[in-house]
Coordinates of C-alpha atoms and ligand atoms in Angstrom, one line a residue:
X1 CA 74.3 56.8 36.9
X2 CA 76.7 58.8 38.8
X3 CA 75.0 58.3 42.4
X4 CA 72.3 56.1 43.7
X5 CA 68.7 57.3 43.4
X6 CA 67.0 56.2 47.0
X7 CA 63.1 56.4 46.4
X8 CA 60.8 55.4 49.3
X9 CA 58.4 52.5 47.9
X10 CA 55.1 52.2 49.3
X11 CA 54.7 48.9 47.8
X12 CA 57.6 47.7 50.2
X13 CA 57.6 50.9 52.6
X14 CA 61.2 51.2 52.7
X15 CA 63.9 53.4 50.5
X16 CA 65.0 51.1 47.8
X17 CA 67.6 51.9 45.4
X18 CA 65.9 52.6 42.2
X19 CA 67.4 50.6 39.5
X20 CA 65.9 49.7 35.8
X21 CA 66.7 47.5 33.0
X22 CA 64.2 49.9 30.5
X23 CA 66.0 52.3 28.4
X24 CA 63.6 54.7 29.3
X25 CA 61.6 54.8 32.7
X26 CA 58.0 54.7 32.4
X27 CA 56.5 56.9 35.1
X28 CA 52.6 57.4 35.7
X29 CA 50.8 59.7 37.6
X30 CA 47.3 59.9 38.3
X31 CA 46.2 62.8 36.7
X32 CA 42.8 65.2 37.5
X33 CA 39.5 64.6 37.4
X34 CA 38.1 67.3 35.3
X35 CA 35.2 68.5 36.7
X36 CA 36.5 71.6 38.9
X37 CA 39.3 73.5 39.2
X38 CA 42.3 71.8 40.8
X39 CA 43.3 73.2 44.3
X40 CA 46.6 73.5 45.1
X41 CA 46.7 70.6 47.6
X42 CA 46.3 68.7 44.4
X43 CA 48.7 70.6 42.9
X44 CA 51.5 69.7 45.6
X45 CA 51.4 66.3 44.2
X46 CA 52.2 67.5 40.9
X47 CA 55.1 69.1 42.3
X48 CA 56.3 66.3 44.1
X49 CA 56.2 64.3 41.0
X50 CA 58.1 67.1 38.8
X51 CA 60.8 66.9 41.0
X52 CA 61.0 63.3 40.6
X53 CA 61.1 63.4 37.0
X54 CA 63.8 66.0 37.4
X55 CA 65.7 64.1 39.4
X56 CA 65.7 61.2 36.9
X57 CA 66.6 63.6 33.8
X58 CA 69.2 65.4 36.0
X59 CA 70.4 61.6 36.7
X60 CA 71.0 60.9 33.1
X61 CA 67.8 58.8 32.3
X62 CA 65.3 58.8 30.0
X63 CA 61.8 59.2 31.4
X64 CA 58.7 58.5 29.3
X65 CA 55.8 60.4 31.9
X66 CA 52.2 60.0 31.5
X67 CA 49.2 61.5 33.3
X68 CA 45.3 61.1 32.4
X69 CA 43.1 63.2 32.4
X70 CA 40.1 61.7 33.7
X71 CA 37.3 63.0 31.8
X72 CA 34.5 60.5 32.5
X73 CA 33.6 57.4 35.4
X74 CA 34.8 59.2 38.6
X75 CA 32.1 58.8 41.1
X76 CA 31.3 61.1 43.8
X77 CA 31.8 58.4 46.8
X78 CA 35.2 55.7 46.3
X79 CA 32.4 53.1 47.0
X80 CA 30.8 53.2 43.6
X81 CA 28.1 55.0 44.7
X82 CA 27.0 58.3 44.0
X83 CA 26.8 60.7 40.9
X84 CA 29.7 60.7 38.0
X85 CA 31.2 64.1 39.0
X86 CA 31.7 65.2 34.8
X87 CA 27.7 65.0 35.0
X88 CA 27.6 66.8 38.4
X89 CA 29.7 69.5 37.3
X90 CA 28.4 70.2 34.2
X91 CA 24.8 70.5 35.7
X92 CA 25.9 72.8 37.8
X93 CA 27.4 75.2 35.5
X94 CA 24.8 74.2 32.7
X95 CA 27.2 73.1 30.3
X96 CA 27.7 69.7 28.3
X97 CA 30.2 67.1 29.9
X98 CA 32.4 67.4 27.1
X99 CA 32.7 71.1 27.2
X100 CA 32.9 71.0 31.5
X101 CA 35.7 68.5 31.0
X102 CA 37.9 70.8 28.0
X103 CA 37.5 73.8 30.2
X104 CA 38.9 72.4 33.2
X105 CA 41.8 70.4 31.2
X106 CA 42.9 73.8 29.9
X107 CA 43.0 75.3 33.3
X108 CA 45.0 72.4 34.7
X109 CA 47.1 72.9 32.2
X110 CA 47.9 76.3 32.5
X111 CA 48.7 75.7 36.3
X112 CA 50.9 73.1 35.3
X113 CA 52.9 75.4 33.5
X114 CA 52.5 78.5 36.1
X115 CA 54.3 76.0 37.9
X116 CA 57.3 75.2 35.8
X117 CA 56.1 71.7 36.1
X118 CA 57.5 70.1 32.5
X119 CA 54.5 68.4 30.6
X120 CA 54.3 65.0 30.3
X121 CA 54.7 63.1 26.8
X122 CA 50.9 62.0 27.1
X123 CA 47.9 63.5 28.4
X124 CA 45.9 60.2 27.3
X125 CA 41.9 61.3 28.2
X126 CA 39.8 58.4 29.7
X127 CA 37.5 58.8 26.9
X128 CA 39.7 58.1 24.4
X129 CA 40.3 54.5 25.7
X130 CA 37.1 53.1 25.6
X131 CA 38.0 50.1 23.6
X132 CA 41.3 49.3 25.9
X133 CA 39.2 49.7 29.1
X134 CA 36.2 47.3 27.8
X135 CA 39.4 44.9 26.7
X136 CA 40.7 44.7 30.3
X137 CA 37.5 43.8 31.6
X138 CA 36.9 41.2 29.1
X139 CA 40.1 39.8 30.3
X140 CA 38.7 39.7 34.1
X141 CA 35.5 38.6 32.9
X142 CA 37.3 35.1 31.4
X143 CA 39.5 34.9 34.2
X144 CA 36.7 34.3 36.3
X145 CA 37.2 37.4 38.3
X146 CA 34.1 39.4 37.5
X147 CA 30.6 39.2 38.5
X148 CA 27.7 41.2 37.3
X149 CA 24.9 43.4 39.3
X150 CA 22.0 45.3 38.6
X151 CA 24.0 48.1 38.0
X152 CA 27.3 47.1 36.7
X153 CA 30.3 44.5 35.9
X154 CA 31.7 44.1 39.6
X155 CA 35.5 42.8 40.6
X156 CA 35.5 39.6 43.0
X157 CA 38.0 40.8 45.6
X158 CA 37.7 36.7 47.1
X159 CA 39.0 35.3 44.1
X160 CA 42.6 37.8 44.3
X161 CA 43.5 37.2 48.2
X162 CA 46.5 39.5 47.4
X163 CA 44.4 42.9 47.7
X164 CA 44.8 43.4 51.0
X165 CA 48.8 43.6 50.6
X166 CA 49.0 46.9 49.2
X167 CA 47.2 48.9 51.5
X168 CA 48.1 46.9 54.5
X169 CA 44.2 45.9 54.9
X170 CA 43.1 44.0 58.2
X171 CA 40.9 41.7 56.1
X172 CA 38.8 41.0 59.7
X173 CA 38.3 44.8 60.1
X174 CA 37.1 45.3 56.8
X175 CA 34.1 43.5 57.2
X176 CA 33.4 43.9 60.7
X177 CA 33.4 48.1 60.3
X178 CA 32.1 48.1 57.2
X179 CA 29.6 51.3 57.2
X180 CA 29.9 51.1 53.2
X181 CA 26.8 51.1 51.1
X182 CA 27.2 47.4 49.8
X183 CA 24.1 47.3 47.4
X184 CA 24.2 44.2 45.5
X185 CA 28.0 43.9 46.1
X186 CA 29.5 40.2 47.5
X187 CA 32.0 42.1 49.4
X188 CA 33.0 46.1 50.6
X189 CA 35.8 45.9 48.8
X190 CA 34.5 44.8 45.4
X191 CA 34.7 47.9 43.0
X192 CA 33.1 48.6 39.6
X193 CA 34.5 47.8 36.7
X194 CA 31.4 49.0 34.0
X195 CA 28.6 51.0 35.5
X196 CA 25.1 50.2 33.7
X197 CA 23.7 53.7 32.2
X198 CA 20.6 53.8 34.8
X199 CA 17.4 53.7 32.9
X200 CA 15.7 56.7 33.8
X201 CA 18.1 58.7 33.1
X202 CA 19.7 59.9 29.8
X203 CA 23.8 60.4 30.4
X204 CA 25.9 62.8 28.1
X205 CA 28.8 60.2 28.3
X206 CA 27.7 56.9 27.7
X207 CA 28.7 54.1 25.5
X208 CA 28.3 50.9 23.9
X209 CA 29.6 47.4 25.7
X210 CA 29.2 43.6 25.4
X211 CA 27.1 44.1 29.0
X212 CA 25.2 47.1 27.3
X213 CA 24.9 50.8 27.7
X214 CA 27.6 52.4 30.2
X215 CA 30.7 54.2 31.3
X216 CA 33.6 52.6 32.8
X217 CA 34.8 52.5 36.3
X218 CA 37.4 55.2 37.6
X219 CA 40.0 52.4 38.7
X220 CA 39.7 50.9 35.6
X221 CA 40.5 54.2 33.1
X222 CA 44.2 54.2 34.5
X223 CA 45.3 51.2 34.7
X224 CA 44.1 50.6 30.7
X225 CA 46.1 53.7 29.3
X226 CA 49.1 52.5 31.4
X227 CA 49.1 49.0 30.3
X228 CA 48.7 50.9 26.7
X229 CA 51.5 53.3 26.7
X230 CA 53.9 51.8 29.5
X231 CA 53.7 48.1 29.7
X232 CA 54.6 45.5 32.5
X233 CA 55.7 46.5 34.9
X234 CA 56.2 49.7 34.8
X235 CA 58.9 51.6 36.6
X236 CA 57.3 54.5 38.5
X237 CA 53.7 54.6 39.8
X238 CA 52.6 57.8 41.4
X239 CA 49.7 59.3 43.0
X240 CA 48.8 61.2 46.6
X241 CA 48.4 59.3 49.5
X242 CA 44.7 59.1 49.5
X243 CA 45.4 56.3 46.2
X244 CA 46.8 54.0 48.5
X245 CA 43.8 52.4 50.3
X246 CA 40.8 52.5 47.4
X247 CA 42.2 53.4 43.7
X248 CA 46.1 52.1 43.8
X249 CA 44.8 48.5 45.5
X250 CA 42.0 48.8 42.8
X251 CA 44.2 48.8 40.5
X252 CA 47.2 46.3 41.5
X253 CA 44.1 44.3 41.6
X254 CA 42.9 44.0 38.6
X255 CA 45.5 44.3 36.4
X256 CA 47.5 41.9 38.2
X257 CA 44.6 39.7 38.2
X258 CA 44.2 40.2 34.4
X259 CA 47.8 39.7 33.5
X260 CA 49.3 37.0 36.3
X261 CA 52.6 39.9 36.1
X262 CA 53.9 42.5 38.5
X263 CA 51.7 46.0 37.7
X264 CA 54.3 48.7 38.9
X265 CA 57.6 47.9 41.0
X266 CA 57.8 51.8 42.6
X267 CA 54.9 53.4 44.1
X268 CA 55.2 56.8 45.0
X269 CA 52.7 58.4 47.5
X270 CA 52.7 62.4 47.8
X271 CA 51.3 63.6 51.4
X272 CA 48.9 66.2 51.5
X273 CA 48.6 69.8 52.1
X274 CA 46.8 70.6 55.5
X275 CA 44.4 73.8 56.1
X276 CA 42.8 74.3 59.3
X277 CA 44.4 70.4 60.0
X278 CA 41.8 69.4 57.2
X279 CA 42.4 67.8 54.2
X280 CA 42.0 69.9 51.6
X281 CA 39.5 68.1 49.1
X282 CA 37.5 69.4 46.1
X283 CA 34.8 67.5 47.7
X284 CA 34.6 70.2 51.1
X285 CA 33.8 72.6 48.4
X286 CA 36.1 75.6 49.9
X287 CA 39.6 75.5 48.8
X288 CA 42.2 77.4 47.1
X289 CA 43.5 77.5 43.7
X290 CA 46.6 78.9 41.9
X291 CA 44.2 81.7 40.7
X292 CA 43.6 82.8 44.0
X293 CA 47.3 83.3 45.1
X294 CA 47.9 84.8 41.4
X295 CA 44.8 87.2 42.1
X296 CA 46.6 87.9 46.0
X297 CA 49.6 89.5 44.0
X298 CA 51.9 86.1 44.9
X299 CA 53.9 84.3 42.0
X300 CA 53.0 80.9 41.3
X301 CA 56.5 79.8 42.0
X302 CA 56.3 81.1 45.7
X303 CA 54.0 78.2 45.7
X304 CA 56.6 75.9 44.3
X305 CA 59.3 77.1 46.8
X306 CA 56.8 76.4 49.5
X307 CA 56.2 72.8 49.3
X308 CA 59.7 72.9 48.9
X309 CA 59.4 73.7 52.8
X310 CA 58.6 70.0 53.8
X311 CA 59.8 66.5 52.8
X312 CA 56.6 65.5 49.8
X313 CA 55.9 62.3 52.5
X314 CA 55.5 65.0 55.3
X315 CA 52.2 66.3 55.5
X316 CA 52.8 70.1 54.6
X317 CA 50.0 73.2 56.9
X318 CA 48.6 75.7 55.1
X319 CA 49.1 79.4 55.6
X320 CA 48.8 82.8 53.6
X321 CA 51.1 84.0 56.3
X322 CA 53.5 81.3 55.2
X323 CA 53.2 81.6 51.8
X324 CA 54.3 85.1 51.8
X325 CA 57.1 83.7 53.9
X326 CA 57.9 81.4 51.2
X327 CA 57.6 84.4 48.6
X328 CA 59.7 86.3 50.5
X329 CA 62.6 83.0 51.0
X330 CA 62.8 82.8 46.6
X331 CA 63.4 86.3 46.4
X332 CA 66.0 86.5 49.4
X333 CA 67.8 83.0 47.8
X334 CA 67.4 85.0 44.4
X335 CA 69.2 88.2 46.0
X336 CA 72.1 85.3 47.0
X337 CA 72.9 84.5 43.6
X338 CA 75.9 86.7 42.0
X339 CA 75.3 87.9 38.3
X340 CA 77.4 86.6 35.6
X341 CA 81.2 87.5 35.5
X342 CA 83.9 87.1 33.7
X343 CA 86.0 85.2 36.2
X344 CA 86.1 81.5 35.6
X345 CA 84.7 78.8 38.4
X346 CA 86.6 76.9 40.3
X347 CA 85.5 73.3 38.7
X348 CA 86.3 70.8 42.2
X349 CA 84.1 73.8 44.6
X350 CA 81.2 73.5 42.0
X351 CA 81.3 69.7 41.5
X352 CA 81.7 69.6 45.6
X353 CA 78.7 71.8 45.8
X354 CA 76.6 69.9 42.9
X355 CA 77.5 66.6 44.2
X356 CA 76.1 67.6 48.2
X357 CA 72.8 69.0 46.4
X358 CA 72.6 66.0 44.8
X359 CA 72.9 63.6 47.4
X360 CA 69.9 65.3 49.6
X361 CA 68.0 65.0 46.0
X362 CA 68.8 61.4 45.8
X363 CA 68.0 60.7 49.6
X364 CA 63.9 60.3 48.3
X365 CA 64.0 63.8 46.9
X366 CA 64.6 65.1 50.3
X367 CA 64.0 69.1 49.2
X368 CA 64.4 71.0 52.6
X369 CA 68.1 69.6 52.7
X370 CA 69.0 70.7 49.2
X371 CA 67.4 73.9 49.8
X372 CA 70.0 74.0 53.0
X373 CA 72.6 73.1 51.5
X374 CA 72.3 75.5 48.5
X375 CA 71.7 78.5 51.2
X376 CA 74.9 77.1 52.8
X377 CA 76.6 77.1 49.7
X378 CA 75.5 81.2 48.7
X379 CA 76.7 82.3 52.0
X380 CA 80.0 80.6 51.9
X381 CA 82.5 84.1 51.8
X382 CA 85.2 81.3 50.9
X383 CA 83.5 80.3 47.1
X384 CA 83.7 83.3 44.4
X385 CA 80.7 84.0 42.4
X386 CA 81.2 82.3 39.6
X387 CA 81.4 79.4 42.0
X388 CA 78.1 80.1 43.5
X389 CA 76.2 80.9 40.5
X390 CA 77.7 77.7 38.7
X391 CA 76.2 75.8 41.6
X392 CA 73.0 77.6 42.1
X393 CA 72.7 77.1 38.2
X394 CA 72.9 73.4 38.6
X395 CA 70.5 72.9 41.3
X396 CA 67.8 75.2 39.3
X397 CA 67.9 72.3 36.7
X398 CA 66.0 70.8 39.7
X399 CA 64.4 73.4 41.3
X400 CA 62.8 75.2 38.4
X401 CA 62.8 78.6 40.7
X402 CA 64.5 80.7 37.7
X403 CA 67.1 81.4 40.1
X404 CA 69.1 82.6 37.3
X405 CA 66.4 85.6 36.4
X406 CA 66.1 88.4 38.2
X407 CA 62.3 89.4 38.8
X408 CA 60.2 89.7 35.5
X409 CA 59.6 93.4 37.1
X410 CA 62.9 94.4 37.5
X411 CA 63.8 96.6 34.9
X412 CA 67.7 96.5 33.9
X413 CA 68.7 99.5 31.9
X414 CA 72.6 99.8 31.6
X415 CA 75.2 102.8 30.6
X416 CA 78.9 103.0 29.4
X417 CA 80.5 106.0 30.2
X418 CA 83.1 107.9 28.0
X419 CA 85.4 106.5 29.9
X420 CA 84.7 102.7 29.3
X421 CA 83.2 102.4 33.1
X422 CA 79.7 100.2 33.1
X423 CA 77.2 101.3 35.1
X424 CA 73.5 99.1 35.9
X425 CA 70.7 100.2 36.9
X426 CA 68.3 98.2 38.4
X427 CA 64.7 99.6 39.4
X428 CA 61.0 97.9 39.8
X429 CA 59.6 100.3 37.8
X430 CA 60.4 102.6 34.5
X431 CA 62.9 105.6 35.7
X432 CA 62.6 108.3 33.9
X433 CA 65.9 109.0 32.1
X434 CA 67.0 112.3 33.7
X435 CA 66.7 111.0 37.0
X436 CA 69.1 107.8 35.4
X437 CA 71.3 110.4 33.7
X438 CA 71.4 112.7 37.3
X439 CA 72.6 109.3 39.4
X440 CA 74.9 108.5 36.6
X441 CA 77.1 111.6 36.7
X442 CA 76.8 111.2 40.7
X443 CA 78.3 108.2 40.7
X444 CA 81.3 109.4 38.1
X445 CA 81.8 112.1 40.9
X446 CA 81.9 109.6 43.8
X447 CA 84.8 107.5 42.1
X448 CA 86.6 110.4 40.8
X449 CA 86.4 112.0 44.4
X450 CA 87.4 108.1 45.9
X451 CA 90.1 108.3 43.8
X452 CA 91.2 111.5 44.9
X453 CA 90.5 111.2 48.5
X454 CA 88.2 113.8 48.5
X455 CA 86.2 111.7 51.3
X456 CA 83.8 114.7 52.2
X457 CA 82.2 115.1 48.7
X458 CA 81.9 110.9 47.8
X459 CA 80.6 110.8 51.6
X460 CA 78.4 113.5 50.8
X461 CA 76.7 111.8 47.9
X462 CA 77.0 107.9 49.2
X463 CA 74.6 109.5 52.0
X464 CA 72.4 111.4 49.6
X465 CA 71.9 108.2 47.7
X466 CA 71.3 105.9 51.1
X467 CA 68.6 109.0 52.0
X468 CA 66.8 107.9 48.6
X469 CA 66.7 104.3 49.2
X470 CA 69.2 103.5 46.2
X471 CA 72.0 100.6 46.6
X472 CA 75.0 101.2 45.0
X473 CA 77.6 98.2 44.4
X474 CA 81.2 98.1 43.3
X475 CA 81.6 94.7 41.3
X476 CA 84.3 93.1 40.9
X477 CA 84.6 92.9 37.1
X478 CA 84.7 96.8 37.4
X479 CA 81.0 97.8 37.1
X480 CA 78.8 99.7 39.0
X481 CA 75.4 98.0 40.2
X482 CA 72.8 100.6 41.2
X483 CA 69.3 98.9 42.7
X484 CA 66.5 101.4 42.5
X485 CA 63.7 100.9 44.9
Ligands
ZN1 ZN1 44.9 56.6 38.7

């Protein structure tokens, strides 16, 4: 690898260099419960974990990426209490589990994509890994580090003294301001591992297990379908920062406990997206999705750009008002970058350029630098544009802001005169062709006129087209550029 990748590891809370002896790096991210729509707080994570995987690709490595989908098991409360949300949603929109959880998958998907974030090679579901899941726990269960309840197969946090390390946990604290609805549980911070089907009531997802009837634990679901497709350790482990405390110590725990090996060495943490300085959770019921700021008119990358905005650790506000700013920021960077030319780039500029973009990248993905740098680098007057748009090409290998594209509305529509000379037009909208023929010949007139220093009649049609909003450009392979509004 040409540079050193710094990541920020939670496990260790510093920026380590990242470094593996795999082939390929195994990276998993904790993927969506299905049982709503996503909002894009969630989706920022996403982001954060695109670039990542971009970063690594653009780096030269292989990258084997998985994310769940879980589709069964995630309880409304962290503390194993509460309703499975898959049956929760489904009752509220009077549909079967299976049918709640294939309808939001699909639209998770398609914001994934809205998003330029690249798929993964997996989308392993929860409920296809049964078997694995019940394996683990048999593997806790004859370690000694299970116990069972009325309502489920429990994990004994006192037999792993380690789980405390992850999160930082003040084991003192813990039980002293423990509010947490312990039921039958030895400890707060024992989680399910099996929940018992209750008796009264007849689930939609249920299944078969040497301790009966039941569904498995949400902790549990992830760390079987890693072990399955990523092994010990694995390289990458990524989630938001609300994993940390409950679901990412959950599941250190008990894979670690199963195993006696090392679960993950890097744990990435994405920071969330603040509205009205609250969290924005699925569970406070009103949030924002990718359809809403589609249905506002604003493209979905907008929304990249704008988390672009903040460093992913650095908890990122909220605003319509700075969404639009962020809109307007893509197409202003957009506008920077020259079209193609002819003229060849000067290789040591874009290397020089690609290497600075680079090193903010490899600082822990540290986007608001490379953004700067690539502003810096458009505005230079001393770098031509093949230069620029070399470099700008580069970083979009990153970026995934189809820097390279001109706006899906803009219409390009070109003419060669008899002469040979190229003109472009450029308009938002379909212009009829008489009104394209009449700024053609005006343009034919203003060169002619240039060249012949007649300065009142190119002046005289330079102001007509300023007085129509139209923006005409000499380029410097020879052609004419002419922007409609
Ligand atoms: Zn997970």
């Amino acid at each position: 690898m040409s540079q050193p990748l710094y990541l920020y590891n939670t496990a260790t809370r510093s920026k380590e260099v990242f470094t593996t002896d795999q082939n390929t790096v195994g990276m998993y991210c904790c993927g969506p419960t299905v049982y709503n729509y996503a909002h894009i707080g969630n989706l920022r994570t996403y982001l954060f974990e695109d670039i990542l995987k971009r970063a690594l690709l653009w780096l030269g490595y292989k990258v084997k990426h998985i994310v769940n989908i879980t589709d069964v098991g995630h309880l409304v409360s962290d503390e194993d209490t509460g309703e499975d949300k898959m049956e929760r949603g489904a009752q509220r929109e009077g549909k079967t589990v299976w049918e709640i959880a294939q309808m939001y998958a699909d639209a998770f998907m398609n914001n994934i994509h809205d998003l330029h974030i690249l798929d993964p090679d997996l989308w392993p579901k929860a409920t296809d890994h049964l078997d694995e899941m019940i394996e683990l726990v048999q593997q806790l269960e004859s370690r000694g580090f299970t116990y069972s309840t009325s309502d489920g197969i429990y994990f004994d946090t006192a037999h792993f003294p380690a789980y405390v390390d992850f999160a930082r946990l003040d084991p003192q604290s813990l039980q002293a301001g423990s509010r947490v609805e312990m039921g039958e549980k030895k400890a707060p911070t024992d989680f399910a591992l099996w929940k018992f089907s209750p008796r009264d009531v007849k689930r939609q997802m249920e299944w078969d297990s040497p301790w009966g009837m039941g569904f498995p634990g949400w902790h549990i679901e992830c760390s079987a379908m890693s072990l399955k497709y990523l092994g010990q350790p694995l390289d990458i482990h990524c989630g938001g920062t609300d994993h940390i405390r409950i679901h990412h110590t959950n599941e250190i725990a008990q894979v670690e406990a199963a195993t006696g090996k090392q679960f993950a060495r890097f744990w990435m943490h994405g920071e969330f997206l603040v509205l009205d300085k609250e969290k924005m959770a699925k569970s406070g019921g009103n949030f924002i999705t990718l359809d809403t700021v589609k249905q506002r008119g604003i493209d979905p990358l907008a929304y990249r750009m704008f988390t672009f905005t903040a460093h992913y650790r650095t908890p990122l506000t909220f605003s319509w008002d700075a969404l639009h700013a962020a809109a307007q920021s893509l197409q202003n960077l957009k506008k920077l970058i020259p079209g193609e030319s002819a003229e060849a780039a000067d290789a040591d500029l874009v290397s020089e350029g690609i290497a600075r973009f680079g090193e903010a990248i490899c600082d822990d993905l540290n986007l608001p630098r490379a953004l700067g740098v690539l502003w810096e680098t458009l505005k230079n007057p001393n770098l031509t544009n093949a230069t620029k748009r070399a470099v700008a090409s580069e970083a979009d290998c990153i970026l995934a802001l189809d820097l390279l594209t001109r706006d899906a509305r803009e219409i390009v529509t070109e003419f060669t005169s008899a002469t040979g000379e190229v003109i472009k037009f450029i308009s938002s909208a379909q212009t009829d062709h008489a009104t394209l023929e009449d700024i053609k010949l005006k343009i034919e007139r203003r060169k002619h006129a240039r060249a012949r220093k007649q300065f009142d009649i190119a002046d005289a049609i330079r102001e007509e087209f300023a007085r129509k909003g139209y923006v005409i450009k000499d380029m410097k392979n020879g052609t004419t550029e002419c922007v409609l509004p």
